[in-house]
């Protein structure tokens, strides 16, 4: 009786798949990047500055129309500034720390580690943690913006770039080989050497939330494939069965009657009408084979 249930299987598959539909639509309508997180950008772009230097932090994120406020956090504590830009006019040691911001409709941003230094020479980087493919910019910067030359950049103690005048360098496409501790040295009145700065470059495996977007498609795909295979199998089985019963009516009267009854019964969409009709169908072929022999 498997063949009779093929349409039932179809509707079963639909019933399984239908509850997924709202979920699917929800996922289709949500963009891939996390849209609810605020983001801090720095102007100038360096997370390391000398004391007394200026830096502006800007908070970008979703807001209500007409609202331009932002909440700022330093080392986890809310600070009084509520403007979208946080100005540091002359950085002091106590301006160092972990900054986060949040707009009215956003989640808190990723932290930015700002550090105010006191030294002769400073290697400035545009960030401390990168994902493969992101650009990394660095600058060999002297106290009071004094002019330096014969600049050498080092990664893990090994010189990798020399420039007579240019104290800035960009790696447009970072990969994990750019992970490490960087420093620089440069000539002013003397040769100065900066402290080391640690830069992390992470591999670009899709983060977990990407899988949450992909997984439902995968599940629906597998269900669909499974359903299709099942339907094809059932159809094949049904055809095979039908072929077998059609081969049988070769012989005498009563057998013929039974077979044509079965055929009629199939013709009516396979709905068993009389009592025992199902049993008849189930047991009919073996019986027929027995009576077939003269
Ligand atoms: C840092 O200290 C100065 C006083 O020395 C104070 O005026 C300023 O508000 C402090 N800044 C922060 C971010 O705590
Ligand atoms: C924030 O924490 C850093 C150390 O992580 C510290 O140097 C800095 O002074 C702290 N800033 C404030 C305002 O507490
Ligand atoms: C990383 O990038 C550099 C160029 O900046 C390239 O020479 C190197 O082969 C890359 N390494 C890997 C592991 O892709």
mmCIF file of C-alpha atoms and ligand atoms in Angstrom:
data_model
loop_
_atom_site.group_PDB
_atom_site.id
_atom_site.type_symbol
_atom_site.label_atom_id
_atom_site.label_comp_id
_atom_site.label_asym_id
_atom_site.label_seq_id
_atom_site.Cartn_x
_atom_site.Cartn_y
_atom_site.Cartn_z
ATOM 1 C CA UNK A 1 0.000 0.000 0.000
ATOM 2 C CA UNK A 2 3.031 2.202 -0.131
ATOM 3 C CA UNK A 3 2.067 3.619 -3.500
ATOM 4 C CA UNK A 4 -1.150 5.001 -2.127
ATOM 5 C CA UNK A 5 0.653 7.040 0.451
ATOM 6 C CA UNK A 6 2.906 8.934 -1.965
ATOM 7 C CA UNK A 7 0.656 11.990 -1.966
ATOM 8 C CA UNK A 8 0.382 11.692 1.784
ATOM 9 C CA UNK A 9 4.166 11.719 1.999
ATOM 10 C CA UNK A 10 4.188 14.871 -0.091
ATOM 11 C CA UNK A 11 1.819 16.633 2.234
ATOM 12 C CA UNK A 12 3.853 15.365 5.175
ATOM 13 C CA UNK A 13 6.939 16.949 3.702
ATOM 14 C CA UNK A 14 5.033 20.169 3.190
ATOM 15 C CA UNK A 15 3.859 20.056 6.776
ATOM 16 C CA UNK A 16 7.419 19.648 7.965
ATOM 17 C CA UNK A 17 8.637 22.420 5.766
ATOM 18 C CA UNK A 18 5.884 24.950 6.307
ATOM 19 C CA UNK A 19 6.755 25.845 9.915
ATOM 20 C CA UNK A 20 10.250 26.680 8.645
ATOM 21 C CA UNK A 21 8.869 29.267 6.273
ATOM 22 C CA UNK A 22 8.510 32.234 8.660
ATOM 23 C CA UNK A 23 11.961 31.476 10.000
ATOM 24 C CA UNK A 24 13.334 31.354 6.481
ATOM 25 C CA UNK A 25 11.739 34.688 5.601
ATOM 26 C CA UNK A 26 13.144 36.249 8.743
ATOM 27 C CA UNK A 27 16.628 35.093 7.827
ATOM 28 C CA UNK A 28 16.302 36.200 4.223
ATOM 29 C CA UNK A 29 15.316 39.660 5.347
ATOM 30 C CA UNK A 30 18.171 40.112 7.833
ATOM 31 C CA UNK A 31 21.456 41.431 6.429
ATOM 32 C CA UNK A 32 24.652 39.448 6.890
ATOM 33 C CA UNK A 33 26.671 41.943 8.975
ATOM 34 C CA UNK A 34 25.609 42.562 12.547
ATOM 35 C CA UNK A 35 23.649 45.769 12.015
ATOM 36 C CA UNK A 36 22.971 46.524 15.654
ATOM 37 C CA UNK A 37 26.547 47.140 16.802
ATOM 38 C CA UNK A 38 27.947 50.635 17.045
ATOM 39 C CA UNK A 39 31.438 51.341 15.700
ATOM 40 C CA UNK A 40 34.210 53.676 16.820
ATOM 41 C CA UNK A 41 36.432 55.395 14.290
ATOM 42 C CA UNK A 42 39.482 57.457 15.216
ATOM 43 C CA UNK A 43 40.714 60.693 13.684
ATOM 44 C CA UNK A 44 43.715 60.523 13.184
ATOM 45 C CA UNK A 45 43.436 56.741 12.929
ATOM 46 C CA UNK A 46 46.060 55.735 15.537
ATOM 47 C CA UNK A 47 45.261 53.872 18.727
ATOM 48 C CA UNK A 48 48.626 54.994 20.169
ATOM 49 C CA UNK A 49 49.219 58.703 20.669
ATOM 50 C CA UNK A 50 51.718 60.852 22.496
ATOM 51 C CA UNK A 51 50.559 62.669 25.560
ATOM 52 C CA UNK A 52 49.308 66.165 24.743
ATOM 53 C CA UNK A 53 48.215 65.085 21.260
ATOM 54 C CA UNK A 54 44.641 65.384 20.043
ATOM 55 C CA UNK A 55 42.422 62.549 18.925
ATOM 56 C CA UNK A 56 38.723 62.410 18.117
ATOM 57 C CA UNK A 57 36.607 59.322 18.601
ATOM 58 C CA UNK A 58 33.431 59.073 16.550
ATOM 59 C CA UNK A 59 30.539 56.763 17.298
ATOM 60 C CA UNK A 60 28.535 55.409 14.368
ATOM 61 C CA UNK A 61 25.420 53.338 14.784
ATOM 62 C CA UNK A 62 21.646 53.236 14.220
ATOM 63 C CA UNK A 63 19.713 56.091 15.795
ATOM 64 C CA UNK A 64 16.204 57.457 15.841
ATOM 65 C CA UNK A 65 15.729 60.228 13.276
ATOM 66 C CA UNK A 66 16.697 63.544 14.786
ATOM 67 C CA UNK A 67 18.704 61.929 17.579
ATOM 68 C CA UNK A 68 22.471 62.320 17.474
ATOM 69 C CA UNK A 69 23.445 61.234 20.951
ATOM 70 C CA UNK A 70 25.875 58.506 21.928
ATOM 71 C CA UNK A 71 26.860 56.924 25.191
ATOM 72 C CA UNK A 72 30.585 56.505 25.825
ATOM 73 C CA UNK A 73 32.321 54.060 28.137
ATOM 74 C CA UNK A 74 35.930 54.125 29.349
ATOM 75 C CA UNK A 75 37.150 50.984 31.095
ATOM 76 C CA UNK A 76 33.512 49.894 31.386
ATOM 77 C CA UNK A 77 32.341 53.085 33.114
ATOM 78 C CA UNK A 78 29.956 55.511 31.413
ATOM 79 C CA UNK A 79 31.489 58.929 30.838
ATOM 80 C CA UNK A 80 29.507 62.136 30.776
ATOM 81 C CA UNK A 81 29.943 62.966 27.102
ATOM 82 C CA UNK A 82 26.736 62.282 25.129
ATOM 83 C CA UNK A 83 27.814 63.661 21.748
ATOM 84 C CA UNK A 84 28.559 61.380 18.773
ATOM 85 C CA UNK A 85 32.147 62.653 18.840
ATOM 86 C CA UNK A 86 34.406 62.396 21.837
ATOM 87 C CA UNK A 87 37.239 64.920 21.668
ATOM 88 C CA UNK A 88 40.508 64.415 23.438
ATOM 89 C CA UNK A 89 42.357 67.729 23.094
ATOM 90 C CA UNK A 90 45.591 66.921 24.872
ATOM 91 C CA UNK A 91 45.769 63.244 25.792
ATOM 92 C CA UNK A 92 46.750 62.469 29.381
ATOM 93 C CA UNK A 93 47.726 59.173 30.937
ATOM 94 C CA UNK A 94 44.194 58.803 32.319
ATOM 95 C CA UNK A 95 42.740 59.032 28.789
ATOM 96 C CA UNK A 96 44.290 55.640 28.095
ATOM 97 C CA UNK A 97 42.007 52.658 28.310
ATOM 98 C CA UNK A 98 39.283 50.671 26.664
ATOM 99 C CA UNK A 99 36.654 52.775 24.874
ATOM 100 C CA UNK A 100 33.233 51.581 23.785
ATOM 101 C CA UNK A 101 30.258 53.511 22.525
ATOM 102 C CA UNK A 102 26.580 52.878 21.966
ATOM 103 C CA UNK A 103 23.827 54.706 20.134
ATOM 104 C CA UNK A 104 20.165 54.567 21.093
ATOM 105 C CA UNK A 105 19.356 51.691 18.734
ATOM 106 C CA UNK A 106 22.666 49.863 18.835
ATOM 107 C CA UNK A 107 24.512 47.363 20.951
ATOM 108 C CA UNK A 108 27.849 48.489 22.444
ATOM 109 C CA UNK A 109 30.696 48.660 19.944
ATOM 110 C CA UNK A 110 33.796 46.514 19.912
ATOM 111 C CA UNK A 111 36.360 48.061 22.252
ATOM 112 C CA UNK A 112 39.119 50.403 21.089
ATOM 113 C CA UNK A 113 42.278 50.375 23.192
ATOM 114 C CA UNK A 114 43.666 53.889 23.230
ATOM 115 C CA UNK A 115 47.070 54.488 24.772
ATOM 116 C CA UNK A 116 48.744 57.816 25.560
ATOM 117 C CA UNK A 117 52.531 57.501 25.586
ATOM 118 C CA UNK A 118 55.543 59.514 26.634
ATOM 119 C CA UNK A 119 58.641 58.644 24.601
ATOM 120 C CA UNK A 120 60.944 59.923 21.828
ATOM 121 C CA UNK A 121 59.648 57.660 19.114
ATOM 122 C CA UNK A 122 56.303 55.882 18.820
ATOM 123 C CA UNK A 123 55.170 53.188 16.390
ATOM 124 C CA UNK A 124 51.514 54.007 15.761
ATOM 125 C CA UNK A 125 49.165 51.347 14.369
ATOM 126 C CA UNK A 126 45.627 51.676 13.025
ATOM 127 C CA UNK A 127 44.421 48.845 15.249
ATOM 128 C CA UNK A 128 45.641 45.989 17.376
ATOM 129 C CA UNK A 129 43.382 43.181 16.131
ATOM 130 C CA UNK A 130 42.635 42.532 12.464
ATOM 131 C CA UNK A 131 40.859 39.916 10.407
ATOM 132 C CA UNK A 132 42.738 38.579 7.408
ATOM 133 C CA UNK A 133 42.265 40.862 4.403
ATOM 134 C CA UNK A 134 41.863 44.076 6.387
ATOM 135 C CA UNK A 135 44.439 46.820 5.837
ATOM 136 C CA UNK A 136 46.997 47.695 8.501
ATOM 137 C CA UNK A 137 48.633 51.113 8.531
ATOM 138 C CA UNK A 138 51.527 52.122 10.759
ATOM 139 C CA UNK A 139 53.560 55.239 11.307
ATOM 140 C CA UNK A 140 56.897 55.874 12.932
ATOM 141 C CA UNK A 141 56.110 59.034 14.814
ATOM 142 C CA UNK A 142 58.494 61.308 16.755
ATOM 143 C CA UNK A 143 57.756 63.319 19.875
ATOM 144 C CA UNK A 144 56.497 66.845 19.065
ATOM 145 C CA UNK A 145 56.173 65.689 15.467
ATOM 146 C CA UNK A 146 59.907 66.221 14.916
ATOM 147 C CA UNK A 147 61.136 65.283 11.459
ATOM 148 C CA UNK A 148 62.936 61.957 11.283
ATOM 149 C CA UNK A 149 64.500 60.032 8.414
ATOM 150 C CA UNK A 150 66.164 56.703 7.619
ATOM 151 C CA UNK A 151 63.183 54.940 9.053
ATOM 152 C CA UNK A 152 63.354 51.189 9.612
ATOM 153 C CA UNK A 153 60.304 49.041 10.435
ATOM 154 C CA UNK A 154 60.728 45.743 12.263
ATOM 155 C CA UNK A 155 58.467 42.760 12.708
ATOM 156 C CA UNK A 156 59.414 40.396 15.533
ATOM 157 C CA UNK A 157 62.837 42.042 15.743
ATOM 158 C CA UNK A 158 63.555 41.638 12.029
ATOM 159 C CA UNK A 159 63.863 44.707 9.758
ATOM 160 C CA UNK A 160 61.441 44.460 6.825
ATOM 161 C CA UNK A 161 61.209 47.994 5.447
ATOM 162 C CA UNK A 162 63.600 50.898 5.102
ATOM 163 C CA UNK A 163 62.646 54.356 3.933
ATOM 164 C CA UNK A 164 64.740 57.487 3.814
ATOM 165 C CA UNK A 165 61.838 59.863 4.412
ATOM 166 C CA UNK A 166 58.484 58.131 4.471
ATOM 167 C CA UNK A 167 57.565 57.274 8.023
ATOM 168 C CA UNK A 168 54.231 55.658 7.120
ATOM 169 C CA UNK A 169 53.498 52.239 5.652
ATOM 170 C CA UNK A 170 50.365 50.292 4.730
ATOM 171 C CA UNK A 171 49.834 46.554 4.357
ATOM 172 C CA UNK A 172 46.677 46.557 2.215
ATOM 173 C CA UNK A 173 45.837 42.864 2.621
ATOM 174 C CA UNK A 174 46.844 41.439 5.967
ATOM 175 C CA UNK A 175 47.231 37.720 6.459
ATOM 176 C CA UNK A 176 48.241 35.646 9.456
ATOM 177 C CA UNK A 177 51.927 36.122 8.585
ATOM 178 C CA UNK A 178 51.537 39.800 9.576
ATOM 179 C CA UNK A 179 50.749 38.840 13.134
ATOM 180 C CA UNK A 180 53.518 39.851 15.552
ATOM 181 C CA UNK A 181 55.278 42.599 17.466
ATOM 182 C CA UNK A 182 56.284 45.669 15.493
ATOM 183 C CA UNK A 183 58.684 48.470 16.287
ATOM 184 C CA UNK A 184 60.588 51.110 14.375
ATOM 185 C CA UNK A 185 63.748 53.110 14.551
ATOM 186 C CA UNK A 186 64.558 56.479 12.969
ATOM 187 C CA UNK A 187 67.226 59.127 12.760
ATOM 188 C CA UNK A 188 66.749 62.529 14.334
ATOM 189 C CA UNK A 189 69.662 64.030 16.102
ATOM 190 C CA UNK A 190 70.382 60.459 17.167
ATOM 191 C CA UNK A 191 68.934 57.103 16.155
ATOM 192 C CA UNK A 192 65.870 56.454 18.273
ATOM 193 C CA UNK A 193 64.007 53.190 18.726
ATOM 194 C CA UNK A 194 60.359 52.816 19.614
ATOM 195 C CA UNK A 195 58.758 50.349 21.980
ATOM 196 C CA UNK A 196 57.132 47.216 20.537
ATOM 197 C CA UNK A 197 53.462 47.061 19.611
ATOM 198 C CA UNK A 198 51.605 43.766 19.394
ATOM 199 C CA UNK A 199 49.349 43.251 16.356
ATOM 200 C CA UNK A 200 47.054 40.250 15.987
ATOM 201 C CA UNK A 201 45.783 39.052 12.607
ATOM 202 C CA UNK A 202 43.048 36.454 12.851
ATOM 203 C CA UNK A 203 42.200 33.907 10.175
ATOM 204 C CA UNK A 204 38.988 34.618 8.305
ATOM 205 C CA UNK A 205 36.895 31.576 9.290
ATOM 206 C CA UNK A 206 33.261 32.533 9.155
ATOM 207 C CA UNK A 207 32.248 33.507 12.660
ATOM 208 C CA UNK A 208 29.550 31.522 14.437
ATOM 209 C CA UNK A 209 26.687 33.862 13.553
ATOM 210 C CA UNK A 210 27.266 33.226 9.848
ATOM 211 C CA UNK A 211 26.456 29.560 10.474
ATOM 212 C CA UNK A 212 23.179 30.609 12.039
ATOM 213 C CA UNK A 213 22.308 32.211 8.715
ATOM 214 C CA UNK A 214 23.473 29.298 6.575
ATOM 215 C CA UNK A 215 22.175 26.409 8.665
ATOM 216 C CA UNK A 216 18.435 26.857 7.953
ATOM 217 C CA UNK A 217 19.080 26.843 4.204
ATOM 218 C CA UNK A 218 21.094 23.684 4.642
ATOM 219 C CA UNK A 219 18.324 22.020 6.641
ATOM 220 C CA UNK A 220 15.637 22.992 4.133
ATOM 221 C CA UNK A 221 17.858 21.830 1.291
ATOM 222 C CA UNK A 222 18.438 18.446 2.901
ATOM 223 C CA UNK A 223 14.730 18.043 3.691
ATOM 224 C CA UNK A 224 13.830 18.871 0.121
ATOM 225 C CA UNK A 225 16.404 16.437 -1.255
ATOM 226 C CA UNK A 226 15.192 13.745 1.131
ATOM 227 C CA UNK A 227 11.583 14.362 0.144
ATOM 228 C CA UNK A 228 12.381 14.273 -3.559
ATOM 229 C CA UNK A 229 14.305 11.014 -3.275
ATOM 230 C CA UNK A 230 11.505 9.479 -1.228
ATOM 231 C CA UNK A 231 8.892 10.517 -3.801
ATOM 232 C CA UNK A 232 10.937 9.158 -6.696
ATOM 233 C CA UNK A 233 11.451 5.881 -4.861
ATOM 234 C CA UNK A 234 7.762 5.559 -4.057
ATOM 235 C CA UNK A 235 6.809 6.330 -7.646
ATOM 236 C CA UNK A 236 9.213 3.703 -8.902
ATOM 237 C CA UNK A 237 7.886 1.184 -6.420
ATOM 238 C CA UNK A 238 4.317 1.961 -7.419
ATOM 239 C CA UNK A 239 5.086 1.593 -11.104
ATOM 240 C CA UNK A 240 6.830 -1.695 -10.429
ATOM 241 C CA UNK A 241 3.834 -3.000 -8.471
ATOM 242 C CA UNK A 242 1.399 -1.851 -11.094
ATOM 243 C CA UNK A 243 3.466 -3.545 -13.773
ATOM 244 C CA UNK A 244 3.392 -6.789 -11.814
ATOM 245 C CA UNK A 245 -0.399 -6.900 -11.416
ATOM 246 C CA UNK A 246 -0.902 -6.028 -15.051
ATOM 247 C CA UNK A 247 1.215 -8.968 -16.123
ATOM 248 C CA UNK A 248 -0.929 -11.414 -14.234
ATOM 249 C CA UNK A 249 -4.331 -11.477 -16.019
ATOM 250 C CA UNK A 250 -3.446 -14.153 -18.502
ATOM 251 C CA UNK A 251 -5.581 -16.951 -17.266
ATOM 252 C CA UNK A 252 -9.105 -17.969 -16.385
ATOM 253 C CA UNK A 253 -12.326 -16.184 -15.334
ATOM 254 C CA UNK A 254 -12.293 -15.556 -11.580
ATOM 255 C CA UNK A 255 -8.687 -14.427 -11.602
ATOM 256 C CA UNK A 256 -9.407 -11.951 -14.361
ATOM 257 C CA UNK A 257 -12.281 -10.576 -12.357
ATOM 258 C CA UNK A 258 -10.141 -9.972 -9.338
ATOM 259 C CA UNK A 259 -7.486 -8.267 -11.402
ATOM 260 C CA UNK A 260 -9.897 -5.989 -13.163
ATOM 261 C CA UNK A 261 -11.433 -5.185 -9.827
ATOM 262 C CA UNK A 262 -7.995 -4.167 -8.614
ATOM 263 C CA UNK A 263 -7.428 -2.075 -11.688
ATOM 264 C CA UNK A 264 -10.725 -0.334 -11.278
ATOM 265 C CA UNK A 265 -10.001 0.237 -7.692
ATOM 266 C CA UNK A 266 -6.681 1.882 -8.603
ATOM 267 C CA UNK A 267 -8.420 3.933 -11.194
ATOM 268 C CA UNK A 268 -10.545 5.527 -8.511
ATOM 269 C CA UNK A 269 -7.532 7.073 -6.890
ATOM 270 C CA UNK A 270 -6.828 3.996 -4.818
ATOM 271 C CA UNK A 271 -9.482 4.717 -2.243
ATOM 272 C CA UNK A 272 -10.619 1.426 -0.728
ATOM 273 C CA UNK A 273 -14.349 1.301 -0.957
ATOM 274 C CA UNK A 274 -15.717 -2.008 0.210
ATOM 275 C CA UNK A 275 -14.754 -3.822 3.408
ATOM 276 C CA UNK A 276 -11.744 -6.030 3.007
ATOM 277 C CA UNK A 277 -10.678 -4.289 -0.175
ATOM 278 C CA UNK A 278 -7.324 -3.445 1.300
ATOM 279 C CA UNK A 279 -6.767 -6.992 2.390
ATOM 280 C CA UNK A 280 -7.724 -8.187 -1.039
ATOM 281 C CA UNK A 281 -5.159 -6.006 -2.621
ATOM 282 C CA UNK A 282 -2.468 -6.983 -0.179
ATOM 283 C CA UNK A 283 -2.970 -10.662 -0.547
ATOM 284 C CA UNK A 284 -4.179 -10.768 -4.097
ATOM 285 C CA UNK A 285 -0.896 -11.183 -5.966
ATOM 286 C CA UNK A 286 0.333 -14.301 -4.102
ATOM 287 C CA UNK A 287 -3.113 -15.880 -4.355
ATOM 288 C CA UNK A 288 -3.260 -15.116 -8.024
ATOM 289 C CA UNK A 289 0.053 -16.747 -8.592
ATOM 290 C CA UNK A 290 -1.212 -19.878 -6.908
ATOM 291 C CA UNK A 291 -4.415 -20.043 -8.947
ATOM 292 C CA UNK A 292 -2.621 -19.115 -12.098
ATOM 293 C CA UNK A 293 -1.282 -22.621 -12.466
ATOM 294 C CA UNK A 294 -3.735 -24.877 -14.180
HETATM 295 C C1 LIG B 1 42.085 63.007 33.764
HETATM 296 O O1 LIG B 1 42.564 63.797 34.813
HETATM 297 C C2 LIG B 1 42.236 65.186 34.692
HETATM 298 C C3 LIG B 1 42.872 65.889 35.856
HETATM 299 O O2 LIG B 1 44.207 65.570 35.994
HETATM 300 C C4 LIG B 1 40.730 65.375 34.672
HETATM 301 O O3 LIG B 1 40.427 66.759 34.467
HETATM 302 C C5 LIG B 1 40.155 64.582 33.546
HETATM 303 O O4 LIG B 1 38.739 64.662 33.566
HETATM 304 C C6 LIG B 1 40.565 63.110 33.662
HETATM 305 N N1 LIG B 1 40.088 62.404 32.506
HETATM 306 C C7 LIG B 1 39.489 61.233 32.593
HETATM 307 C C8 LIG B 1 39.043 60.602 31.306
HETATM 308 O O5 LIG B 1 39.260 60.662 33.652
HETATM 309 C C1 LIG B 2 41.694 52.474 32.190
HETATM 310 O O1 LIG B 2 42.483 51.288 32.302
HETATM 311 C C2 LIG B 2 43.847 51.449 31.929
HETATM 312 C C3 LIG B 2 44.512 50.112 32.091
HETATM 313 O O2 LIG B 2 43.816 49.136 31.390
HETATM 314 C C4 LIG B 2 44.512 52.501 32.787
HETATM 315 O O3 LIG B 2 45.839 52.710 32.349
HETATM 316 C C5 LIG B 2 43.737 53.810 32.700
HETATM 317 O O4 LIG B 2 44.292 54.773 33.586
HETATM 318 C C6 LIG B 2 42.283 53.589 33.045
HETATM 319 N N1 LIG B 2 41.590 54.825 32.826
HETATM 320 C C7 LIG B 2 40.687 55.303 33.675
HETATM 321 C C8 LIG B 2 40.096 56.623 33.351
HETATM 322 O O5 LIG B 2 40.355 54.667 34.667
HETATM 323 C C1 LIG B 3 50.813 37.212 3.156
HETATM 324 O O1 LIG B 3 50.941 38.389 2.380
HETATM 325 C C2 LIG B 3 52.233 38.623 1.852
HETATM 326 C C3 LIG B 3 52.219 39.930 1.119
HETATM 327 O O2 LIG B 3 51.940 40.977 1.973
HETATM 328 C C4 LIG B 3 52.627 37.488 0.925
HETATM 329 O O3 LIG B 3 53.926 37.671 0.427
HETATM 330 C C5 LIG B 3 52.548 36.177 1.668
HETATM 331 O O4 LIG B 3 52.772 35.106 0.771
HETATM 332 C C6 LIG B 3 51.172 35.999 2.304
HETATM 333 N N1 LIG B 3 51.190 34.813 3.140
HETATM 334 C C7 LIG B 3 50.187 33.911 3.160
HETATM 335 C C8 LIG B 3 50.346 32.777 4.090
HETATM 336 O O5 LIG B 3 49.205 34.038 2.447
#
